[in-house]
Structure formats: C-alpha cells, structure tokens
Amino acid sequence: MLMKKGSILASLAVLLVVSGCGAKTAQPSPSQGAQATPQAAASKVSGKLTFYTSQPEDDVTKLIAAFNKKYPDVKVENFRSGTEEVTAKIQAENQAGKVQADVLLLADSVTFEGLKKQNLLTSYKSPELAKIPKDLVDPEGMYAGTKVMATVLAINTQKVKAIPTSWKVLSSAESKDAAIMPSPIYSGAAAYNLGVLTRTDGFGWDYFKGLKANNMSVVKGNGAVLNAVAAGEKSYGMVVDYLVAREKAKGSAVDLIYPTEGVPVITEPIGIIKNAANEKAAQAFVDFVLSEDGQKLASDIGYTPIREGVPAPKGLKSISDFKVISSDITKLTEARDADKKQFTQLFGQ
C-alpha cells in the first residue's frame, strides 16, 4: 500500500474532502447493458467461503448476514480472533501446506504487507475500488482498506475530571496505576500503534518506558481495554475510536479524546488468499464490503467508512477534524517482529 510517511495524511484528507462533497452515481457503459443482471450474477456465486477476521463477533455476524442477503447460496464459515493470532494461524496453516482461508479482513496494512511479501495473497482489483482512495489500496491489487479507524484516548468520565489533551497523560502521575492498553502481541492495531509511536518525535521507546514505569496495564485486545474503562476499573485507556463511541451511545460513562499530537490510523484492509478454494465467492465478498451497501452497513455498525460519499456515524470525528500520525509502511513491516520482541522484553507480556 502506498502509505509512505505523510502520504496517508494527504490521502485521508482527500477522502474526507471527497466524501463531504458526495459522489455521482456511476453510469453503466453501453456494454454493461448486455451483461447479466446483478441478481443473475449473484445466483452464480455459491459454495463454502472461509473468512478469517479480527472484527468483533457481533460485527462479523451482521456482515455475513448482509452478504448472504445478496448471495444466499454462499455458506460463510469464519474464524475470528486478534489480528496477531489470526496471522499466526495463517502461518501455521501455510507451514502445513495450505492456508484454509479464502478471504481475510484484518487490522492494518502492515499485516497485509507481510503476507504479500510471503506471496500468500492474490491480486483482485474489484470494480468497487473506483470509489476508494487510491493511496489506501495496494497498487498490485493484493488488498484494500475498508474503514478508517483511529486509536484515541478513552476516559471514564466519573473518574477523570480534568479532561486530558495529550498522550502524555498516560505516563503522568494522575494516571499511575489507572491506565490500560491492548497488547501488540495480540492486537494488530496495537502493533501498528507501537510501530508508529516509537518512530514519532516526542514519543519513541522512552514513551513506552514511561508507560511501564507508570504501571500501565496491558490486556489482550481493544474490547478488554474499553470494558475496563467503562466499568471504572481503569480511568484511562488507549483504544480504537469506534468502540468508545458505541459505548458512549449506550449511556456508559466514557468519552473519547483525539490528542493534540495526533492519532495513529488503520484501515482494516481486505484481501484474498492465493489459491483460495472459492475465489469467485471471495471476490464477491470483497465487492460487497467495498460497495455502497457494504460501506453503509459499516457506518450503521459504527465504523467510519472509507468509500466516497458514505458519511461517518454519529459520535466519531471526521478525519479532517484530527491530526494523523504515521510512519513508513515498509519500515513498519520490516520492524514489526523486532518491535513486538522489544515490547515483550519491556512489559514482560
């Protein structure tokens, strides 16, 4: 994915500008009139589709149900876990001779870059990519972003009275023993954040040493972080934005803050495994996730869509309203294992 340092910010800004302007409806070419109807095309897609993802279980259920309304003859079987565990499963299956998944939807582009380097993905340039910002799509068609997800500060509003504006609150005296974050060993978003923040001026490994010294708790995934903050077990959390917005909408005593230094952003890409058992269904699944219907579903669930013309849900800031911090995608890919090893040595995870 073309996400060199600085390019992601520009591309995401373009996304917001375009999405704010709305989009014209694509007009079919004369040749398309002779093609099969969408209903007829959908009826030709059938069989079992194996889907590996890091999305929350409820979201997976809703996505598959919506897909099956259009493709009722496809039986979707899914495996869900944190991105790092899903990736470990893929590696184990590859070592055994065959990756069982057909299609993947995981946290971040660094994960897909790693799979691409191993020649585990196949190229598919969905017609829906015409509505997705080019810089958030792998130019070889190996994967494409599906959402815009920022990692933010979450607070318990009954415990935190002075609203923080900086990530530095997590290493300050006021949050000692009271902050929590997901583990980069389990969460792809957390692994991405670790790579970005350790390469950002003003943070680096010294920032994480400060978190450790402040007795930052580390748990498996983002969901566990939010649960701890919402329950008042912790006052501060480092967590993806959509989870906090959903919980706040339910009436929980939580709020989300986009720190002034900026926030790391992932795009939860989708891609198809090389030599997938049901490549036709996998392509239909990719098309659906990137389609207007699929992106409206993502917004209804609570994610910021990536497709032009589909607005962000209530409670989340538009990308133009906060600062994005990023790093060179190639360097992040090359350094991920070393970053996780260093984190493990520091936090003892």
XYZ file of C-alpha atoms in Angstrom, residues 37 76 79 120 127 207 219 227 260 287 325:
11
model
C -28.244 -8.589 -14.066
C -19.685 -18.388 5.079
C -12.547 -17.702 12.255
C 0.282 -15.557 0.256
C -14.699 -2.636 -9.654
C 7.408 6.982 25.993
C -4.531 -6.781 28.152
C -14.608 -2.832 29.199
C -3.316 17.127 20.048
C -17.005 -6.435 -3.782
C 0.479 10.452 12.778
